[in-house]
PDB file of N, CA, C and O in Angstrom:
ATOM      1  N   UNK A 124     -41.432  33.516 104.074  1.00 53.00           N
ATOM      2  CA  UNK A 124     -42.776  33.004 103.546  1.00 53.00           C
ATOM      3  C   UNK A 124     -43.754  33.859 103.969  1.00 53.00           C
ATOM      4  O   UNK A 124     -44.161  33.983 105.105  1.00 53.00           O
ATOM      5  N   UNK A 125     -44.593  34.318 103.024  1.00 60.00           N
ATOM      6  CA  UNK A 125     -45.491  35.278 103.221  1.00 60.00           C
ATOM      7  C   UNK A 125     -46.894  34.588 103.250  1.00 60.00           C
ATOM      8  O   UNK A 125     -47.031  33.155 103.195  1.00 60.00           O
ATOM      9  N   UNK A 126     -47.899  35.087 103.633  1.00 60.00           N
ATOM     10  CA  UNK A 126     -49.228  34.644 103.538  1.00 60.00           C
ATOM     11  C   UNK A 126     -49.683  34.205 102.433  1.00 60.00           C
ATOM     12  O   UNK A 126     -50.407  33.215 102.235  1.00 60.00           O
ATOM     13  N   UNK A 127     -49.538  34.866 101.148  1.00 60.00           N
ATOM     14  CA  UNK A 127     -49.703  34.377  99.822  1.00 60.00           C
ATOM     15  C   UNK A 127     -49.232  33.058  99.480  1.00 60.00           C
ATOM     16  O   UNK A 127     -49.929  32.273  98.873  1.00 60.00           O
ATOM     17  N   UNK A 128     -47.945  32.637  99.984  1.00 59.00           N
ATOM     18  CA  UNK A 128     -47.473  31.299  99.575  1.00 59.00           C
ATOM     19  C   UNK A 128     -48.224  30.103 100.652  1.00 59.00           C
ATOM     20  O   UNK A 128     -48.041  28.870 100.081  1.00 59.00           O
ATOM     21  N   UNK A 129     -48.542  30.446 101.682  1.00 59.00           N
ATOM     22  CA  UNK A 129     -49.511  29.715 102.442  1.00 59.00           C
ATOM     23  C   UNK A 129     -50.847  29.204 101.580  1.00 59.00           C
ATOM     24  O   UNK A 129     -51.322  27.847 101.733  1.00 59.00           O
ATOM     25  N   UNK A 130     -51.359  30.006 100.598  1.00 62.00           N
ATOM     26  CA  UNK A 130     -52.598  29.506 100.088  1.00 62.00           C
ATOM     27  C   UNK A 130     -52.477  29.148  98.706  1.00 62.00           C
ATOM     28  O   UNK A 130     -53.322  28.707  98.373  1.00 62.00           O
ATOM     29  N   UNK A 131     -51.129  28.893  97.996  1.00 62.00           N
ATOM     30  CA  UNK A 131     -51.012  28.507  96.942  1.00 62.00           C
ATOM     31  C   UNK A 131     -51.169  27.033  96.765  1.00 62.00           C
ATOM     32  O   UNK A 131     -50.807  26.299  97.980  1.00 62.00           O
ATOM     33  N   UNK A 132     -51.786  26.573  95.648  1.00 60.00           N
ATOM     34  CA  UNK A 132     -52.252  25.324  95.500  1.00 60.00           C
ATOM     35  C   UNK A 132     -50.745  24.757  94.846  1.00 60.00           C
ATOM     36  O   UNK A 132     -50.089  25.316  94.081  1.00 60.00           O
ATOM     37  N   UNK A 133     -50.838  23.513  95.145  1.00 59.00           N
ATOM     38  CA  UNK A 133     -49.782  22.627  94.700  1.00 59.00           C
ATOM     39  C   UNK A 133     -50.330  22.064  93.228  1.00 59.00           C
ATOM     40  O   UNK A 133     -51.030  21.277  93.127  1.00 59.00           O
ATOM     41  N   UNK A 134     -49.597  22.689  92.289  1.00 58.00           N
ATOM     42  CA  UNK A 134     -50.018  22.392  90.739  1.00 58.00           C
ATOM     43  C   UNK A 134     -49.762  20.915  90.197  1.00 58.00           C
ATOM     44  O   UNK A 134     -50.298  20.453  89.327  1.00 58.00           O
ATOM     45  N   UNK A 135     -48.794  20.371  91.015  1.00 59.00           N
ATOM     46  CA  UNK A 135     -48.359  18.852  90.575  1.00 59.00           C
ATOM     47  C   UNK A 135     -49.291  18.019  91.200  1.00 59.00           C
ATOM     48  O   UNK A 135     -49.308  16.827  90.679  1.00 59.00           O
ATOM     49  N   UNK A 136     -49.997  18.182  92.299  1.00 56.00           N
ATOM     50  CA  UNK A 136     -51.017  17.231  92.954  1.00 56.00           C
ATOM     51  C   UNK A 136     -52.207  17.373  91.967  1.00 56.00           C
ATOM     52  O   UNK A 136     -52.822  18.338  91.845  1.00 56.00           O
ATOM     53  N   UNK A 137     -52.506  16.168  91.647  1.00 55.00           N
ATOM     54  CA  UNK A 137     -53.901  16.262  90.787  1.00 55.00           C
ATOM     55  C   UNK A 137     -55.110  15.544  91.674  1.00 55.00           C
ATOM     56  O   UNK A 137     -54.722  14.809  92.422  1.00 55.00           O
ATOM     57  N   UNK A 138     -56.028  16.327  91.661  1.00 49.00           N
ATOM     58  CA  UNK A 138     -57.401  16.008  92.510  1.00 49.00           C
ATOM     59  C   UNK A 138     -58.020  15.137  91.713  1.00 49.00           C
ATOM     60  O   UNK A 138     -58.228  15.235  90.426  1.00 49.00           O
ATOM     61  N   UNK A 139     -58.684  13.974  92.505  1.00 52.00           N
ATOM     62  CA  UNK A 139     -59.376  12.695  91.970  1.00 52.00           C
ATOM     63  C   UNK A 139     -60.681  13.105  92.572  1.00 52.00           C
ATOM     64  O   UNK A 139     -61.037  13.359  93.585  1.00 52.00           O
ATOM     65  N   UNK A 140     -61.702  13.173  91.570  1.00 51.00           N
ATOM     66  CA  UNK A 140     -63.070  13.336  91.796  1.00 51.00           C
ATOM     67  C   UNK A 140     -63.651  11.837  91.574  1.00 51.00           C
ATOM     68  O   UNK A 140     -63.450  11.450  90.535  1.00 51.00           O
ATOM     69  N   UNK A 141     -64.049  11.302  92.709  1.00 50.00           N
ATOM     70  CA  UNK A 141     -64.770  10.089  92.578  1.00 50.00           C
ATOM     71  C   UNK A 141     -66.505  10.327  92.742  1.00 50.00           C
ATOM     72  O   UNK A 141     -66.759  10.866  93.695  1.00 50.00           O
ATOM     73  N   UNK A 142     -66.987  10.007  91.510  1.00 53.00           N
ATOM     74  CA  UNK A 142     -68.352  10.225  91.593  1.00 53.00           C
ATOM     75  C   UNK A 142     -68.963   8.739  91.976  1.00 53.00           C
ATOM     76  O   UNK A 142     -68.532   7.676  91.753  1.00 53.00           O
ATOM     77  N   UNK A 143     -70.031   9.095  93.084  1.00 59.00           N
ATOM     78  CA  UNK A 143     -70.898   7.672  93.435  1.00 59.00           C
ATOM     79  C   UNK A 143     -72.063   7.672  92.466  1.00 59.00           C
ATOM     80  O   UNK A 143     -72.471   8.620  91.923  1.00 59.00           O
ATOM     81  N   UNK A 144     -72.227   6.328  92.323  1.00 86.00           N
ATOM     82  CA  UNK A 144     -73.629   6.141  91.443  1.00 86.00           C
ATOM     83  C   UNK A 144     -74.600   5.652  92.591  1.00 86.00           C
ATOM     84  O   UNK A 144     -74.491   4.423  93.026  1.00 86.00           O
ATOM     85  N   UNK A 145     -75.744   6.092  92.587  1.00 93.00           N
ATOM     86  CA  UNK A 145     -76.868   5.580  93.383  1.00 93.00           C
ATOM     87  C   UNK A 145     -77.944   5.309  92.824  1.00 93.00           C
ATOM     88  O   UNK A 145     -78.376   6.264  91.949  1.00 93.00           O
ATOM     89  N   UNK A 146     -78.445   4.090  92.669  1.00 93.00           N
ATOM     90  CA  UNK A 146     -79.588   3.599  91.885  1.00 93.00           C
ATOM     91  C   UNK A 146     -80.758   3.456  92.924  1.00 93.00           C
ATOM     92  O   UNK A 146     -80.653   2.957  93.964  1.00 93.00           O
ATOM     93  N   UNK A 147     -81.861   4.170  92.627  1.00 93.00           N
ATOM     94  CA  UNK A 147     -83.257   3.933  93.560  1.00 93.00           C
ATOM     95  C   UNK A 147     -84.118   3.601  92.562  1.00 93.00           C
ATOM     96  O   UNK A 147     -84.419   4.073  91.588  1.00 93.00           O
ATOM     97  N   UNK A 148     -84.822   2.451  93.089  1.00 94.00           N
ATOM     98  CA  UNK A 148     -85.927   1.667  92.491  1.00 94.00           C
ATOM     99  C   UNK A 148     -87.146   2.356  93.103  1.00 94.00           C
ATOM    100  O   UNK A 148     -87.828   1.933  94.348  1.00 94.00           O
ATOM    101  N   UNK A 149     -87.716   3.510  92.685  1.00 91.00           N
ATOM    102  CA  UNK A 149     -89.035   3.951  92.854  1.00 91.00           C
ATOM    103  C   UNK A 149     -90.190   3.192  92.762  1.00 91.00           C
ATOM    104  O   UNK A 149     -91.342   3.831  93.472  1.00 91.00           O
ATOM    105  N   UNK A 150     -90.247   2.154  92.109  1.00 92.00           N
ATOM    106  CA  UNK A 150     -91.287   1.236  91.909  1.00 92.00           C
ATOM    107  C   UNK A 150     -91.517   0.649  93.249  1.00 92.00           C
ATOM    108  O   UNK A 150     -92.832   0.401  93.647  1.00 92.00           O
ATOM    109  N   UNK A 151     -90.757   0.100  93.784  1.00 91.00           N
ATOM    110  CA  UNK A 151     -90.897  -0.465  95.238  1.00 91.00           C
ATOM    111  C   UNK A 151     -90.662   0.569  96.462  1.00 91.00           C
ATOM    112  O   UNK A 151     -90.976  -0.064  97.598  1.00 91.00           O
ATOM    113  N   UNK A 152     -89.982   1.573  96.239  1.00 89.00           N
ATOM    114  CA  UNK A 152     -90.195   2.647  97.412  1.00 89.00           C
ATOM    115  C   UNK A 152     -91.255   3.249  97.650  1.00 89.00           C
ATOM    116  O   UNK A 152     -92.245   3.526  97.143  1.00 89.00           O
ATOM    117  N   UNK A 153     -91.349   3.426  99.100  1.00 83.00           N
ATOM    118  CA  UNK A 153     -92.529   3.813  99.779  1.00 83.00           C
ATOM    119  C   UNK A 153     -92.219   5.197 100.170  1.00 83.00           C
ATOM    120  O   UNK A 153     -92.334   5.471 101.386  1.00 83.00           O
ATOM    121  N   UNK A 154     -91.469   6.114  99.545  1.00 70.00           N
ATOM    122  CA  UNK A 154     -90.881   7.137  99.920  1.00 70.00           C
ATOM    123  C   UNK A 154     -91.738   8.238 100.699  1.00 70.00           C
ATOM    124  O   UNK A 154     -91.283   8.775 101.532  1.00 70.00           O
ATOM    125  N   UNK A 155     -92.907   8.379 100.103  1.00 71.00           N
ATOM    126  CA  UNK A 155     -93.840   9.338 100.912  1.00 71.00           C
ATOM    127  C   UNK A 155     -94.381   8.947 102.157  1.00 71.00           C
ATOM    128  O   UNK A 155     -94.173   9.841 102.999  1.00 71.00           O
ATOM    129  N   UNK A 156     -94.323   7.643 102.438  1.00 81.00           N
ATOM    130  CA  UNK A 156     -94.542   7.280 103.737  1.00 81.00           C
ATOM    131  C   UNK A 156     -93.430   6.968 104.505  1.00 81.00           C
ATOM    132  O   UNK A 156     -93.455   6.776 105.906  1.00 81.00           O
ATOM    133  N   UNK A 157     -92.221   6.556 103.911  1.00 88.00           N
ATOM    134  CA  UNK A 157     -90.958   6.221 104.679  1.00 88.00           C
ATOM    135  C   UNK A 157     -90.043   7.272 105.204  1.00 88.00           C
ATOM    136  O   UNK A 157     -89.814   7.578 106.082  1.00 88.00           O
ATOM    137  N   UNK A 158     -89.334   7.752 103.982  1.00 92.00           N
ATOM    138  CA  UNK A 158     -88.487   8.704 103.946  1.00 92.00           C
ATOM    139  C   UNK A 158     -87.242   8.722 104.972  1.00 92.00           C
ATOM    140  O   UNK A 158     -86.587   9.389 105.186  1.00 92.00           O
ATOM    141  N   UNK A 159     -87.188   7.331 105.265  1.00 94.00           N
ATOM    142  CA  UNK A 159     -85.927   6.623 106.421  1.00 94.00           C
ATOM    143  C   UNK A 159     -84.468   7.166 105.532  1.00 94.00           C
ATOM    144  O   UNK A 159     -83.688   7.690 106.307  1.00 94.00           O
ATOM    145  N   UNK A 160     -84.296   7.210 104.541  1.00 94.00           N
ATOM    146  CA  UNK A 160     -83.134   7.291 103.832  1.00 94.00           C
ATOM    147  C   UNK A 160     -82.904   8.640 103.535  1.00 94.00           C
ATOM    148  O   UNK A 160     -81.414   9.157 103.799  1.00 94.00           O
ATOM    149  N   UNK A 161     -83.782   9.448 103.405  1.00 94.00           N
ATOM    150  CA  UNK A 161     -83.589  10.796 103.309  1.00 94.00           C
ATOM    151  C   UNK A 161     -83.300  11.476 104.518  1.00 94.00           C
ATOM    152  O   UNK A 161     -82.500  12.397 104.563  1.00 94.00           O
ATOM    153  N   UNK A 162     -83.700  10.935 105.551  1.00 95.00           N
ATOM    154  CA  UNK A 162     -83.282  11.325 106.972  1.00 95.00           C
ATOM    155  C   UNK A 162     -82.022  10.922 107.513  1.00 95.00           C
ATOM    156  O   UNK A 162     -81.375  11.614 108.310  1.00 95.00           O
ATOM    157  N   UNK A 163     -81.749   9.637 107.148  1.00 96.00           N
ATOM    158  CA  UNK A 163     -80.475   8.929 107.745  1.00 96.00           C
ATOM    159  C   UNK A 163     -79.077   9.595 106.986  1.00 96.00           C
ATOM    160  O   UNK A 163     -78.348   9.471 107.437  1.00 96.00           O
ATOM    161  N   UNK A 164     -79.423   9.844 105.747  1.00 95.00           N
ATOM    162  CA  UNK A 164     -78.105  10.368 105.062  1.00 95.00           C
ATOM    163  C   UNK A 164     -77.460  11.560 105.728  1.00 95.00           C
ATOM    164  O   UNK A 164     -77.821  12.695 105.876  1.00 95.00           O
ATOM    165  N   UNK A 165     -76.208  11.252 106.168  1.00 95.00           N
ATOM    166  CA  UNK A 165     -75.493  12.521 106.850  1.00 95.00           C
ATOM    167  C   UNK A 165     -74.932  13.386 105.803  1.00 95.00           C
ATOM    168  O   UNK A 165     -74.603  14.489 106.489  1.00 95.00           O
ATOM    169  N   UNK A 166     -75.012  13.221 104.600  1.00 95.00           N
ATOM    170  CA  UNK A 166     -74.472  14.191 103.649  1.00 95.00           C
ATOM    171  C   UNK A 166     -75.539  14.774 103.167  1.00 95.00           C
ATOM    172  O   UNK A 166     -75.370  15.629 101.954  1.00 95.00           O
ATOM    173  N   UNK A 167     -76.958  14.557 103.129  1.00 94.00           N
ATOM    174  CA  UNK A 167     -77.837  15.502 102.755  1.00 94.00           C
ATOM    175  C   UNK A 167     -78.012  15.144 101.136  1.00 94.00           C
ATOM    176  O   UNK A 167     -78.417  16.069 100.265  1.00 94.00           O
ATOM    177  N   UNK A 168     -77.636  13.824 100.678  1.00 94.00           N
ATOM    178  CA  UNK A 168     -77.690  13.851  99.068  1.00 94.00           C
ATOM    179  C   UNK A 168     -78.903  13.377  98.497  1.00 94.00           C
ATOM    180  O   UNK A 168     -79.280  13.686  97.664  1.00 94.00           O
ATOM    181  N   UNK A 169     -79.826  12.906  99.418  1.00 94.00           N
ATOM    182  CA  UNK A 169     -81.319  12.066  98.887  1.00 94.00           C
ATOM    183  C   UNK A 169     -82.282  13.246  99.463  1.00 94.00           C
ATOM    184  O   UNK A 169     -82.100  13.994 100.343  1.00 94.00           O
ATOM    185  N   UNK A 170     -83.281  13.382  98.472  1.00 92.00           N
ATOM    186  CA  UNK A 170     -84.454  14.315  98.793  1.00 92.00           C
ATOM    187  C   UNK A 170     -85.818  13.812  98.262  1.00 92.00           C
ATOM    188  O   UNK A 170     -85.613  12.987  97.412  1.00 92.00           O
ATOM    189  N   UNK A 171     -86.898  14.170  98.489  1.00 91.00           N
ATOM    190  CA  UNK A 171     -88.107  13.724  98.069  1.00 91.00           C
ATOM    191  C   UNK A 171     -88.405  14.793  96.861  1.00 91.00           C
ATOM    192  O   UNK A 171     -88.376  16.130  96.997  1.00 91.00           O
ATOM    193  N   UNK A 172     -89.232  14.262  95.821  1.00 89.00           N
ATOM    194  CA  UNK A 172     -89.714  14.801  94.859  1.00 89.00           C
ATOM    195  C   UNK A 172     -91.013  14.577  94.492  1.00 89.00           C
ATOM    196  O   UNK A 172     -91.211  13.268  93.795  1.00 89.00           O
ATOM    197  N   UNK A 173     -92.012  14.713  95.199  1.00 87.00           N
ATOM    198  CA  UNK A 173     -93.162  14.162  94.988  1.00 87.00           C
ATOM    199  C   UNK A 173     -93.441  12.907  95.839  1.00 87.00           C
ATOM    200  O   UNK A 173     -93.018  12.873  96.939  1.00 87.00           O
ATOM    201  N   UNK A 174     -93.660  11.856  95.097  1.00 87.00           N
ATOM    202  CA  UNK A 174     -93.749  10.607  95.504  1.00 87.00           C
ATOM    203  C   UNK A 174     -92.289   9.686  95.447  1.00 87.00           C
ATOM    204  O   UNK A 174     -92.140   8.578  95.970  1.00 87.00           O
ATOM    205  N   UNK A 175     -91.291  10.389  94.924  1.00 90.00           N
ATOM    206  CA  UNK A 175     -90.025   9.757  94.484  1.00 90.00           C
ATOM    207  C   UNK A 175     -88.821  10.338  95.418  1.00 90.00           C
ATOM    208  O   UNK A 175     -88.978  11.439  95.572  1.00 90.00           O
ATOM    209  N   UNK A 176     -88.028   9.301  95.590  1.00 92.00           N
ATOM    210  CA  UNK A 176     -86.768   9.586  96.212  1.00 92.00           C
ATOM    211  C   UNK A 176     -85.729  10.000  95.142  1.00 92.00           C
ATOM    212  O   UNK A 176     -85.583   8.973  94.320  1.00 92.00           O
ATOM    213  N   UNK A 177     -85.144  10.939  95.061  1.00 90.00           N
ATOM    214  CA  UNK A 177     -84.136  11.178  94.226  1.00 90.00           C
ATOM    215  C   UNK A 177     -82.858  11.671  94.758  1.00 90.00           C
ATOM    216  O   UNK A 177     -82.771  12.103  95.925  1.00 90.00           O
ATOM    217  N   UNK A 178     -81.884  11.666  93.961  1.00 91.00           N
ATOM    218  CA  UNK A 178     -80.540  12.247  94.476  1.00 91.00           C
ATOM    219  C   UNK A 178     -80.411  13.618  94.131  1.00 91.00           C
ATOM    220  O   UNK A 178     -80.398  14.068  93.064  1.00 91.00           O
ATOM    221  N   UNK A 179     -79.847  14.383  94.918  1.00 89.00           N
ATOM    222  CA  UNK A 179     -80.077  15.901  94.993  1.00 89.00           C
ATOM    223  C   UNK A 179     -78.385  16.042  94.175  1.00 89.00           C
ATOM    224  O   UNK A 179     -78.378  16.984  93.076  1.00 89.00           O
ATOM    225  N   UNK A 180     -77.497  15.556  94.708  1.00 86.00           N
ATOM    226  CA  UNK A 180     -76.172  15.773  94.188  1.00 86.00           C
ATOM    227  C   UNK A 180     -75.066  14.497  94.522  1.00 86.00           C
ATOM    228  O   UNK A 180     -74.750  14.368  95.646  1.00 86.00           O
ATOM    229  N   UNK A 181     -75.193  13.731  93.474  1.00 88.00           N
ATOM    230  CA  UNK A 181     -74.150  12.382  93.844  1.00 88.00           C
ATOM    231  C   UNK A 181     -72.769  12.930  94.201  1.00 88.00           C
ATOM    232  O   UNK A 181     -72.107  11.892  94.765  1.00 88.00           O
ATOM    233  N   UNK A 182     -72.250  14.010  93.918  1.00 88.00           N
ATOM    234  CA  UNK A 182     -70.814  14.329  94.231  1.00 88.00           C
ATOM    235  C   UNK A 182     -70.899  14.509  95.665  1.00 88.00           C
ATOM    236  O   UNK A 182     -69.527  14.301  96.168  1.00 88.00           O
ATOM    237  N   UNK A 183     -71.952  14.702  96.297  1.00 91.00           N
ATOM    238  CA  UNK A 183     -71.619  14.964  97.953  1.00 91.00           C
ATOM    239  C   UNK A 183     -71.663  13.692  98.489  1.00 91.00           C
ATOM    240  O   UNK A 183     -71.577  13.631  99.892  1.00 91.00           O
ATOM    241  N   UNK A 184     -72.211  12.634  97.758  1.00 91.00           N
ATOM    242  CA  UNK A 184     -72.249  11.175  98.406  1.00 91.00           C
ATOM    243  C   UNK A 184     -70.584  10.697  98.943  1.00 91.00           C
ATOM    244  O   UNK A 184     -69.760  10.882  97.969  1.00 91.00           O
ATOM    245  N   UNK A 185     -70.568  10.055  99.949  1.00 91.00           N
ATOM    246  CA  UNK A 185     -69.514   9.646 100.517  1.00 91.00           C
ATOM    247  C   UNK A 185     -69.096   8.287 100.505  1.00 91.00           C
ATOM    248  O   UNK A 185     -68.549   7.519 101.265  1.00 91.00           O
ATOM    249  N   UNK A 186     -70.303   7.660  99.862  1.00 91.00           N
ATOM    250  CA  UNK A 186     -70.245   6.067  99.937  1.00 91.00           C
ATOM    251  C   UNK A 186     -70.481   5.432 101.246  1.00 91.00           C
ATOM    252  O   UNK A 186     -69.809   4.172 101.433  1.00 91.00           O
ATOM    253  N   UNK A 187     -71.080   5.947 102.164  1.00 94.00           N
ATOM    254  CA  UNK A 187     -71.335   5.472 103.499  1.00 94.00           C
ATOM    255  C   UNK A 187     -72.045   4.393 103.673  1.00 94.00           C
ATOM    256  O   UNK A 187     -72.186   3.417 104.398  1.00 94.00           O
ATOM    257  N   UNK A 188     -73.102   4.292 102.563  1.00 95.00           N
ATOM    258  CA  UNK A 188     -74.159   3.193 102.406  1.00 95.00           C
ATOM    259  C   UNK A 188     -75.003   3.144 103.608  1.00 95.00           C
ATOM    260  O   UNK A 188     -75.693   2.077 103.867  1.00 95.00           O
ATOM    261  N   UNK A 189     -75.251   4.461 104.088  1.00 96.00           N
ATOM    262  CA  UNK A 189     -76.489   4.493 105.374  1.00 96.00           C
ATOM    263  C   UNK A 189     -77.847   4.103 104.778  1.00 96.00           C
ATOM    264  O   UNK A 189     -78.636   3.513 105.136  1.00 96.00           O
ATOM    265  N   UNK A 190     -77.948   4.974 103.550  1.00 95.00           N
ATOM    266  CA  UNK A 190     -79.342   4.837 103.040  1.00 95.00           C
ATOM    267  C   UNK A 190     -79.657   3.484 102.415  1.00 95.00           C
ATOM    268  O   UNK A 190     -80.548   3.068 102.648  1.00 95.00           O
ATOM    269  N   UNK A 191     -78.773   2.581 101.888  1.00 95.00           N
ATOM    270  CA  UNK A 191     -78.831   1.395 101.607  1.00 95.00           C
ATOM    271  C   UNK A 191     -79.100   0.417 102.664  1.00 95.00           C
ATOM    272  O   UNK A 191     -80.020  -0.337 102.749  1.00 95.00           O
ATOM    273  N   UNK A 192     -78.666   0.743 103.806  1.00 96.00           N
ATOM    274  CA  UNK A 192     -78.739  -0.195 104.897  1.00 96.00           C
ATOM    275  C   UNK A 192     -80.043  -0.087 105.784  1.00 96.00           C
ATOM    276  O   UNK A 192     -80.675  -0.724 106.035  1.00 96.00           O
ATOM    277  N   UNK A 193     -80.579   1.309 105.752  1.00 96.00           N
ATOM    278  CA  UNK A 193     -81.742   1.695 106.346  1.00 96.00           C
ATOM    279  C   UNK A 193     -83.075   1.422 105.506  1.00 96.00           C
ATOM    280  O   UNK A 193     -83.987   1.495 106.087  1.00 96.00           O
ATOM    281  N   UNK A 194     -83.090   1.325 104.300  1.00 95.00           N
ATOM    282  CA  UNK A 194     -84.159   1.199 103.591  1.00 95.00           C
ATOM    283  C   UNK A 194     -84.735  -0.029 103.578  1.00 95.00           C
ATOM    284  O   UNK A 194     -84.120  -1.323 103.495  1.00 95.00           O
ATOM    285  N   UNK A 195     -86.026  -0.237 104.036  1.00 94.00           N
ATOM    286  CA  UNK A 195     -86.439  -1.577 104.497  1.00 94.00           C
ATOM    287  C   UNK A 195     -87.083  -2.309 103.279  1.00 94.00           C
ATOM    288  O   UNK A 195     -87.367  -3.732 103.232  1.00 94.00           O
ATOM    289  N   UNK A 196     -87.167  -1.927 102.100  1.00 92.00           N
ATOM    290  CA  UNK A 196     -87.392  -2.379 100.716  1.00 92.00           C
ATOM    291  C   UNK A 196     -86.358  -2.793  99.956  1.00 92.00           C
ATOM    292  O   UNK A 196     -86.883  -3.324  98.819  1.00 92.00           O
ATOM    293  N   UNK A 197     -85.166  -2.541 100.646  1.00 94.00           N
ATOM    294  CA  UNK A 197     -84.019  -2.682  99.597  1.00 94.00           C
ATOM    295  C   UNK A 197     -83.865  -1.963  98.350  1.00 94.00           C
ATOM    296  O   UNK A 197     -83.696  -2.635  97.306  1.00 94.00           O
ATOM    297  N   UNK A 198     -84.400  -0.581  98.197  1.00 94.00           N
ATOM    298  CA  UNK A 198     -84.572  -0.147  97.097  1.00 94.00           C
ATOM    299  C   UNK A 198     -83.412   0.712  96.509  1.00 94.00           C
ATOM    300  O   UNK A 198     -83.366   1.339  95.407  1.00 94.00           O
ATOM    301  N   UNK A 199     -82.370   0.963  97.402  1.00 95.00           N
ATOM    302  CA  UNK A 199     -81.374   1.798  97.056  1.00 95.00           C
ATOM    303  C   UNK A 199     -80.108   0.773  96.934  1.00 95.00           C
ATOM    304  O   UNK A 199     -79.848   0.053  97.898  1.00 95.00           O
ATOM    305  N   UNK A 200     -79.075   1.239  95.921  1.00 95.00           N
ATOM    306  CA  UNK A 200     -78.068   0.296  95.532  1.00 95.00           C
ATOM    307  C   UNK A 200     -76.763   1.547  95.449  1.00 95.00           C
ATOM    308  O   UNK A 200     -77.255   2.311  94.573  1.00 95.00           O
ATOM    309  N   UNK A 201     -75.901   1.397  96.135  1.00 93.00           N
ATOM    310  CA  UNK A 201     -74.689   2.531  95.743  1.00 93.00           C
ATOM    311  C   UNK A 201     -73.508   1.739  95.422  1.00 93.00           C
ATOM    312  O   UNK A 201     -73.130   0.818  96.043  1.00 93.00           O
ATOM    313  N   UNK A 202     -73.153   2.112  94.108  1.00 89.00           N
ATOM    314  CA  UNK A 202     -72.207   1.348  93.479  1.00 89.00           C
ATOM    315  C   UNK A 202     -70.813   2.013  93.479  1.00 89.00           C
ATOM    316  O   UNK A 202     -70.734   3.293  93.551  1.00 89.00           O
TER     317      UNK A 202
END
């Protein structure tokens, strides 16, 4: 068994990509003053774009829901 066989991918195994969907209600969000969700996200999914909180890359979200729990205005829903 050489080094090349160590790095071969199993072609029979199907990779499943799970997309998370994050809804942010920017009408009620005080993102410019708060930013708690942006700071608390362990995967750096959320970012600030002016006065709005936006999703940087939804594929990096692990559905931990820390952003949902820390938001004082209940502006974030992770489905």
